[in-house]
mmCIF file of C-alpha atoms in Angstrom:
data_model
loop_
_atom_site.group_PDB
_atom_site.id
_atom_site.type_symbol
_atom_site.label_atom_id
_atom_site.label_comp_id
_atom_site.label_asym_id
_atom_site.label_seq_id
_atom_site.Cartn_x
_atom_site.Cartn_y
_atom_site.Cartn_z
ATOM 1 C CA UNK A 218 -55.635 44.098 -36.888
ATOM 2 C CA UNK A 219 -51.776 44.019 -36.830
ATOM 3 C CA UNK A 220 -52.040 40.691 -39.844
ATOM 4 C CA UNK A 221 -50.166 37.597 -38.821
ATOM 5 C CA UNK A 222 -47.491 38.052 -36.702
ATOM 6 C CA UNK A 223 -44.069 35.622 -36.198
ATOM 7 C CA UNK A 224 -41.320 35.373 -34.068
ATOM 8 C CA UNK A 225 -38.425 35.392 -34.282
ATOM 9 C CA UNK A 226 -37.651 37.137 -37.741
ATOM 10 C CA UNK A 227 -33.863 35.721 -37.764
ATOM 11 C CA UNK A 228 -32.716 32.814 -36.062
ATOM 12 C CA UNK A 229 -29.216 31.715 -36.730
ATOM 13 C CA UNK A 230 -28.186 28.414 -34.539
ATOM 14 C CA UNK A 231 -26.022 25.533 -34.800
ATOM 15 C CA UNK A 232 -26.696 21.842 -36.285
ATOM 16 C CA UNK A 233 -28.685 19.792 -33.130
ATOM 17 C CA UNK A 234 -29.728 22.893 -31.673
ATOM 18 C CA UNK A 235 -33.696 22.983 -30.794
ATOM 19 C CA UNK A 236 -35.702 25.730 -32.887
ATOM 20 C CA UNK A 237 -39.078 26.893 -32.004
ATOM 21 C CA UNK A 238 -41.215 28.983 -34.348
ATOM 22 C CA UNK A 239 -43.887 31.593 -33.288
ATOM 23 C CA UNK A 240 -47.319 32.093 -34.798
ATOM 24 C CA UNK A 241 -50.058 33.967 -33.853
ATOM 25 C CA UNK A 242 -53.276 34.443 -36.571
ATOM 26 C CA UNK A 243 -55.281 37.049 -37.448
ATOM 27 C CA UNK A 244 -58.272 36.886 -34.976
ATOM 28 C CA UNK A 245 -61.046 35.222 -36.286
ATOM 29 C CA UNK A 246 -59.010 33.116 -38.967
ATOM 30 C CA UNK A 247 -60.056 29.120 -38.720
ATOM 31 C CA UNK A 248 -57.014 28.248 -40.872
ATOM 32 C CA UNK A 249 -53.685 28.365 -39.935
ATOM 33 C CA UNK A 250 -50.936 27.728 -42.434
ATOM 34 C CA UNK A 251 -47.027 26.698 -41.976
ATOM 35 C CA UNK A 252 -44.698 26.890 -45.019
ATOM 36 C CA UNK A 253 -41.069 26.411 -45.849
ATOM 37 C CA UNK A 254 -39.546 28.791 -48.668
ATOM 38 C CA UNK A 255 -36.120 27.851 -50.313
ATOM 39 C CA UNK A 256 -34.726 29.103 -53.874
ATOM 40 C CA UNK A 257 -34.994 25.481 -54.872
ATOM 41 C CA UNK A 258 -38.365 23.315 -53.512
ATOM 42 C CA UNK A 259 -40.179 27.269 -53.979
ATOM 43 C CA UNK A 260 -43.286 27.686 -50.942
ATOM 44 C CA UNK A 261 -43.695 24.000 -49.525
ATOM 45 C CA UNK A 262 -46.686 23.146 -47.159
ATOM 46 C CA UNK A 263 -45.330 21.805 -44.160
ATOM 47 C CA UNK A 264 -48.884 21.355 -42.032
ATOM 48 C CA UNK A 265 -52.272 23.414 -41.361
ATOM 49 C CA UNK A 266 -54.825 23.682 -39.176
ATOM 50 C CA UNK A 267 -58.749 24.134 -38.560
ATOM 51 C CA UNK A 268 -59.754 25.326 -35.617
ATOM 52 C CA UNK A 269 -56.846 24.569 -34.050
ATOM 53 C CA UNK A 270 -56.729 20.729 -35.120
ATOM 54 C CA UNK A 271 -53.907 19.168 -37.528
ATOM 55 C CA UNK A 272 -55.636 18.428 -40.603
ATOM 56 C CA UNK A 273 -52.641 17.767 -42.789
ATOM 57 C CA UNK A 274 -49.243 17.454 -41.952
ATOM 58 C CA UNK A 275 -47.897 15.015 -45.155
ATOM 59 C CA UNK A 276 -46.097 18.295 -45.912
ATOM 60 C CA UNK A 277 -43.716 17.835 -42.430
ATOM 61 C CA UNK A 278 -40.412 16.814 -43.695
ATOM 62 C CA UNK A 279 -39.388 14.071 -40.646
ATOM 63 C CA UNK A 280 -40.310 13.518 -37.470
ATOM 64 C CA UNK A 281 -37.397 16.184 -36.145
ATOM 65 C CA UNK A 282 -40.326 18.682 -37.151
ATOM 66 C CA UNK A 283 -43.142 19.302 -34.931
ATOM 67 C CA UNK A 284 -46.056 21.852 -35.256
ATOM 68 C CA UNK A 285 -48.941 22.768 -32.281
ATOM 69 C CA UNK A 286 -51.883 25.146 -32.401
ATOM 70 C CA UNK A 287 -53.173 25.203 -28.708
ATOM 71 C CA UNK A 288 -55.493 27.665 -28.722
ATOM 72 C CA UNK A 289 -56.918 29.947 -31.738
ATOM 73 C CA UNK A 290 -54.598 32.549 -31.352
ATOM 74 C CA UNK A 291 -50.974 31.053 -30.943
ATOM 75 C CA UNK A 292 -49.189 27.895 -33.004
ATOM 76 C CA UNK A 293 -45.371 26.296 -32.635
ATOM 77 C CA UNK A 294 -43.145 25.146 -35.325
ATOM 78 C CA UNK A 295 -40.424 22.950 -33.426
ATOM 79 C CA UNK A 296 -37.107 21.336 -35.103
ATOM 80 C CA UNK A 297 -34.815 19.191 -32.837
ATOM 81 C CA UNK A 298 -32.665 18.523 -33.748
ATOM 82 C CA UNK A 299 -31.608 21.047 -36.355
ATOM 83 C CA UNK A 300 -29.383 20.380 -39.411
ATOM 84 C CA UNK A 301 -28.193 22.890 -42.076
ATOM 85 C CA UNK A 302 -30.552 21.802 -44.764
ATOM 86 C CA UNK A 303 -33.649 22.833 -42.846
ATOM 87 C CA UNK A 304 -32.108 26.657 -43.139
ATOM 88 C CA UNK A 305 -34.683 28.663 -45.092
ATOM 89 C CA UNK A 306 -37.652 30.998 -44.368
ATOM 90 C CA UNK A 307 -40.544 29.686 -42.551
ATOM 91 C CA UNK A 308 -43.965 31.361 -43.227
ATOM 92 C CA UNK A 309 -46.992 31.032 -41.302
ATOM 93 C CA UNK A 310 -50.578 31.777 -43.138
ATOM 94 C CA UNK A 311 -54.136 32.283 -41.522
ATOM 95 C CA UNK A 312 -57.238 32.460 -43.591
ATOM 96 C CA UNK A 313 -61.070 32.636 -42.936
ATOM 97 C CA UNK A 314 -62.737 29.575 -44.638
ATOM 98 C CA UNK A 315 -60.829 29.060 -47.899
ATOM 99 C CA UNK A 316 -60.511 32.837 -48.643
ATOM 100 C CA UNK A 317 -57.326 34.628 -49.236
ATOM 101 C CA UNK A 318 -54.307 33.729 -47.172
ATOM 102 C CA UNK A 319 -52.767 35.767 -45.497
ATOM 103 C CA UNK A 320 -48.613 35.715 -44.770
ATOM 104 C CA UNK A 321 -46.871 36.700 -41.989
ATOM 105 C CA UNK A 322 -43.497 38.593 -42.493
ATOM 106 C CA UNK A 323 -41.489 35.122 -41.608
ATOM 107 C CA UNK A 324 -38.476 33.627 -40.247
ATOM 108 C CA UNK A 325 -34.976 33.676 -41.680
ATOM 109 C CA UNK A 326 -33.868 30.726 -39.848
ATOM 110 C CA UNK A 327 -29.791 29.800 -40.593
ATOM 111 C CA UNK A 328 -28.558 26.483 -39.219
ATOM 112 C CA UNK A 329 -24.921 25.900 -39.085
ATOM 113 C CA UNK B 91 -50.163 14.672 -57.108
ATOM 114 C CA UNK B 92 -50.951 18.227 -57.823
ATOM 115 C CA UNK B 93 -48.920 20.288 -59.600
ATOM 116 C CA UNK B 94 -48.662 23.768 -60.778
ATOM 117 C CA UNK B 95 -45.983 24.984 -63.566
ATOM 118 C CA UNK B 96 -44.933 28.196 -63.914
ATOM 119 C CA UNK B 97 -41.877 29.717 -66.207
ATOM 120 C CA UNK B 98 -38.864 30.753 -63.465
ATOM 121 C CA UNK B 99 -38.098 33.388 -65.312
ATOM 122 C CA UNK B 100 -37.022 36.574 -65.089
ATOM 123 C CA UNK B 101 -39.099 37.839 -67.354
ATOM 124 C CA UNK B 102 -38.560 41.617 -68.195
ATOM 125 C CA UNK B 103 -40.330 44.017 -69.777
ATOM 126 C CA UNK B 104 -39.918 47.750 -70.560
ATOM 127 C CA UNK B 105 -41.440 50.313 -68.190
ATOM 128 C CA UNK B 106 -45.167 50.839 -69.206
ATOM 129 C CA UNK B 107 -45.699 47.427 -71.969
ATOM 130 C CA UNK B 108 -47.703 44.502 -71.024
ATOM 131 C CA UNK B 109 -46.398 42.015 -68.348
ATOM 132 C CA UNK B 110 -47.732 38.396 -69.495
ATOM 133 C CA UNK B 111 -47.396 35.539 -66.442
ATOM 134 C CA UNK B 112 -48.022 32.037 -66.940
ATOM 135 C CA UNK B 113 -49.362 29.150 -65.102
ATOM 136 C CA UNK B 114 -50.493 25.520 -66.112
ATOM 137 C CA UNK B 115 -51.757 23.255 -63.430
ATOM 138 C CA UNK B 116 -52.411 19.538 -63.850
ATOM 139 C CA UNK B 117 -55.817 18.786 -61.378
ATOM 140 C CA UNK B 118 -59.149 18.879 -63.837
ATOM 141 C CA UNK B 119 -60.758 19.561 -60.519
ATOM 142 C CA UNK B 120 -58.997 22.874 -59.483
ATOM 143 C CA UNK B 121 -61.607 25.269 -58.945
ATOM 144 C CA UNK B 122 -59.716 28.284 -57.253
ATOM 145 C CA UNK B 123 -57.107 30.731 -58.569
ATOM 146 C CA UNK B 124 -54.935 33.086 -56.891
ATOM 147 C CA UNK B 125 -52.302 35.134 -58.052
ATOM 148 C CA UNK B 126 -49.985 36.220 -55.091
ATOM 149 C CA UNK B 127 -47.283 38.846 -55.598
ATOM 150 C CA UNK B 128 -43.783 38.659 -53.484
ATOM 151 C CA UNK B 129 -41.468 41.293 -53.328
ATOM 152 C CA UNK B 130 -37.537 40.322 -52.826
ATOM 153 C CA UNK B 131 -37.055 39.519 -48.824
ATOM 154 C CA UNK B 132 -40.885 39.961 -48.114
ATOM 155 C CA UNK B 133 -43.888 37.603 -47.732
ATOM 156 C CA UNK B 134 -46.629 37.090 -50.787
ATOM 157 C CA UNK B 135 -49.414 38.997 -50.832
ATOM 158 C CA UNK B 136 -53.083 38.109 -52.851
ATOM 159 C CA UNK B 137 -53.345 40.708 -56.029
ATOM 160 C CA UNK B 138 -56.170 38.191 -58.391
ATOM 161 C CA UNK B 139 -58.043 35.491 -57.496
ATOM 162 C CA UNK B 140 -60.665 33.990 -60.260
ATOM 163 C CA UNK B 141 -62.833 31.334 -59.922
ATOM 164 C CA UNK B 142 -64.737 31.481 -63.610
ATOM 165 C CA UNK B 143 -63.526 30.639 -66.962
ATOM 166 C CA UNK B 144 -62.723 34.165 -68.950
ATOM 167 C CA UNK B 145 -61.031 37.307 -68.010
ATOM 168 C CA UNK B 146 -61.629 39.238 -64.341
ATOM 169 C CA UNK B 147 -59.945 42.951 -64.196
ATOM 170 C CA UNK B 148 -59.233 44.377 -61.431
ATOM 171 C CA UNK B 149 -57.175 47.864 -62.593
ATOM 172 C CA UNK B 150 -54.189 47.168 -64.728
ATOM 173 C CA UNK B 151 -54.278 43.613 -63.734
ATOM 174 C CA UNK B 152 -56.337 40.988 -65.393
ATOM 175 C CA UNK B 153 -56.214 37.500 -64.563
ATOM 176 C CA UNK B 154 -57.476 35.340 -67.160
ATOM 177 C CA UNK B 155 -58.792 31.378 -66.717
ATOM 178 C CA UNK B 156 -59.060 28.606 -69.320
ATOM 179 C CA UNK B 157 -60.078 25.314 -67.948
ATOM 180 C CA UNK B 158 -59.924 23.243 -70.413
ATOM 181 C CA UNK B 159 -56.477 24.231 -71.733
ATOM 182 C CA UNK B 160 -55.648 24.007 -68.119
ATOM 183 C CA UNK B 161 -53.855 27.238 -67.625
ATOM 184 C CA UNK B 162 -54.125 31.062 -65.937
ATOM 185 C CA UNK B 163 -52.640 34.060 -66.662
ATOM 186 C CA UNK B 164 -51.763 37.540 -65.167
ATOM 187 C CA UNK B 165 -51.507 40.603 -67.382
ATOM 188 C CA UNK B 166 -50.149 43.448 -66.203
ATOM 189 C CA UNK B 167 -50.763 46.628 -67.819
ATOM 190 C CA UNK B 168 -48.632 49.724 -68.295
ATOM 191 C CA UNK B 169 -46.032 47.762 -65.861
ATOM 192 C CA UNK B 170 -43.982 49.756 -63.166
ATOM 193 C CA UNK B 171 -41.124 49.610 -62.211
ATOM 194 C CA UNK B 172 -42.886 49.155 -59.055
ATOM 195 C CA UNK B 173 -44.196 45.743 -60.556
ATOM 196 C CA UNK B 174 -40.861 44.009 -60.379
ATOM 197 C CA UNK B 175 -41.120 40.950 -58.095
ATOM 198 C CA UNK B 176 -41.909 37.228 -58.217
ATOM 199 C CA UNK B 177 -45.508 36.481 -58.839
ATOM 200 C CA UNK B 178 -46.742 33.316 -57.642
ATOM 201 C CA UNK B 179 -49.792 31.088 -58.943
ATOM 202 C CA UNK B 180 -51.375 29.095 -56.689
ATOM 203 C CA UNK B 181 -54.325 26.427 -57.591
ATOM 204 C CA UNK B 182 -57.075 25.100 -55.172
ATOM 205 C CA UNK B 183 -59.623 21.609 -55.353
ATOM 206 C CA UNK B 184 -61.858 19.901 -53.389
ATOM 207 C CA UNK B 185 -59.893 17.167 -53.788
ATOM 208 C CA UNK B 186 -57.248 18.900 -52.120
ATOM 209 C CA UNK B 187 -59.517 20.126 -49.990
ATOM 210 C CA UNK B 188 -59.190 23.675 -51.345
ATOM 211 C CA UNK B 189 -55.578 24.083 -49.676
ATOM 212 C CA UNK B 190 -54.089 26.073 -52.555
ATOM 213 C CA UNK B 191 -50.892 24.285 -54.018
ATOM 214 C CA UNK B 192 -48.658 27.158 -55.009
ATOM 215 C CA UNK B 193 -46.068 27.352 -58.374
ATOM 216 C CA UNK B 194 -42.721 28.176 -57.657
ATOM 217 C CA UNK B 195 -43.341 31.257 -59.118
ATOM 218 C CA UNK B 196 -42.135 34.060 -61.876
ATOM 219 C CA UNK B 197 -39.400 36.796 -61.306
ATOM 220 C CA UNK B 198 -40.562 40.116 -62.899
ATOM 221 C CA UNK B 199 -38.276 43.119 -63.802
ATOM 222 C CA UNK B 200 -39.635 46.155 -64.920
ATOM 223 C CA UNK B 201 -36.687 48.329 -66.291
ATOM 224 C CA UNK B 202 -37.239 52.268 -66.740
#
């Protein structure tokens, strides 16, 4: 298996521009997990699914933030509008059950 | 809410002592420990998990679990060089419904 993959790896865009995250799981993972890392909140849960339901998104910042999982294999992050203090690397996790989690590579995203 | 402490660090060691990471975490319920390693620009990975109170080994690492002190620890033996990187603790419940809540983690340098 190629392990979680995201797109893009860098996105650099300006304040009130419309971001979309990529996800796609390992196959066969029931959880899917998004995270924010910055030097200083650390790796925040934003939102994750089961089976392709929102189970908890108390993690989502504001309503400019947006996550989907429409089928097992594929989930959105959305921000629109942008502002510069949502610039930080966005992780996505999958997991079987409550086993190990496991990262994708993430995306740098810069808003100016 | 559920929190998990670790020291920020960096903590450094000489090439081939005794790395000693720390983690406290304030839910009496936590059932689930995982030590996840996360090299500078990269995503974390899983090196320990524990789930019992005493000592698992797993080659030079050793994670070691004392509920009712409240607190887990990584040892790493004969530390690399290799080693140097921010190690993250992260602590599951049921009353969190196992979704690990992750420490903001400890930088590591190894120095030849």
């Amino acid at each position: 298996d190629a392990g979680v993959i995201q797109s893009p790896r860098h996105e650099v865009t300006e304040m009130g521009q419309e971001v979309t995250l990529r996800c796609k799981p390992i196959s066969g993972h029931d959880y899917l997990f998004w995270y924010r890392q910055t030097m200083m909140r650390g790796l925040e849960l934003l939102i994750y699914f089961n089976n392709n339901v929102p189970i908890d998104d108390s993690g989502m910042p504001e309503d400019r933030f947006s996550a989907k999982m429409p089928n097992a294999s594929f989930s959105t992050l959305k921000i629109q509008p942008s502002e510069p203090r949502d610039s930080a690397v966005y992780f996505c996790a999958s997991s079987f059950l409550f086993d190990e989690q496991f990262f994708g590579p993430g995306t740098r995203l810069t808003v100016l | 809410q559920k929190e998990v402490e670790q020291n920020s660090g960096p903590l450094s060691v000489p090439e081939g002592a005794i790395a000693s990471l720390n983690c406290t975490y304030s839910d009496r319920g936590s059932q689930s420990f995982f030590w996840y390693r996360q090299y500078s620009g990269k995503s974390p990975e899983l090196i320990m998990f524990i789930y019992s109170n005493g000592d698992k080994e797993d080659g030079r690492f050793t994670a070691q679990l004392n509920k009712a002190s409240q607190y887990v620890s990584l040892l790493i033996r004969d530390s690399q060089p290799s080693d140097s990187a921010t190690y993250l603790c992260a602590v599951a419940s049921s009353g969190g419904s196992y979704i690990p809540t992750f420490g903001r983690g400890t930088s590591l340098i190894v120095h030849p």
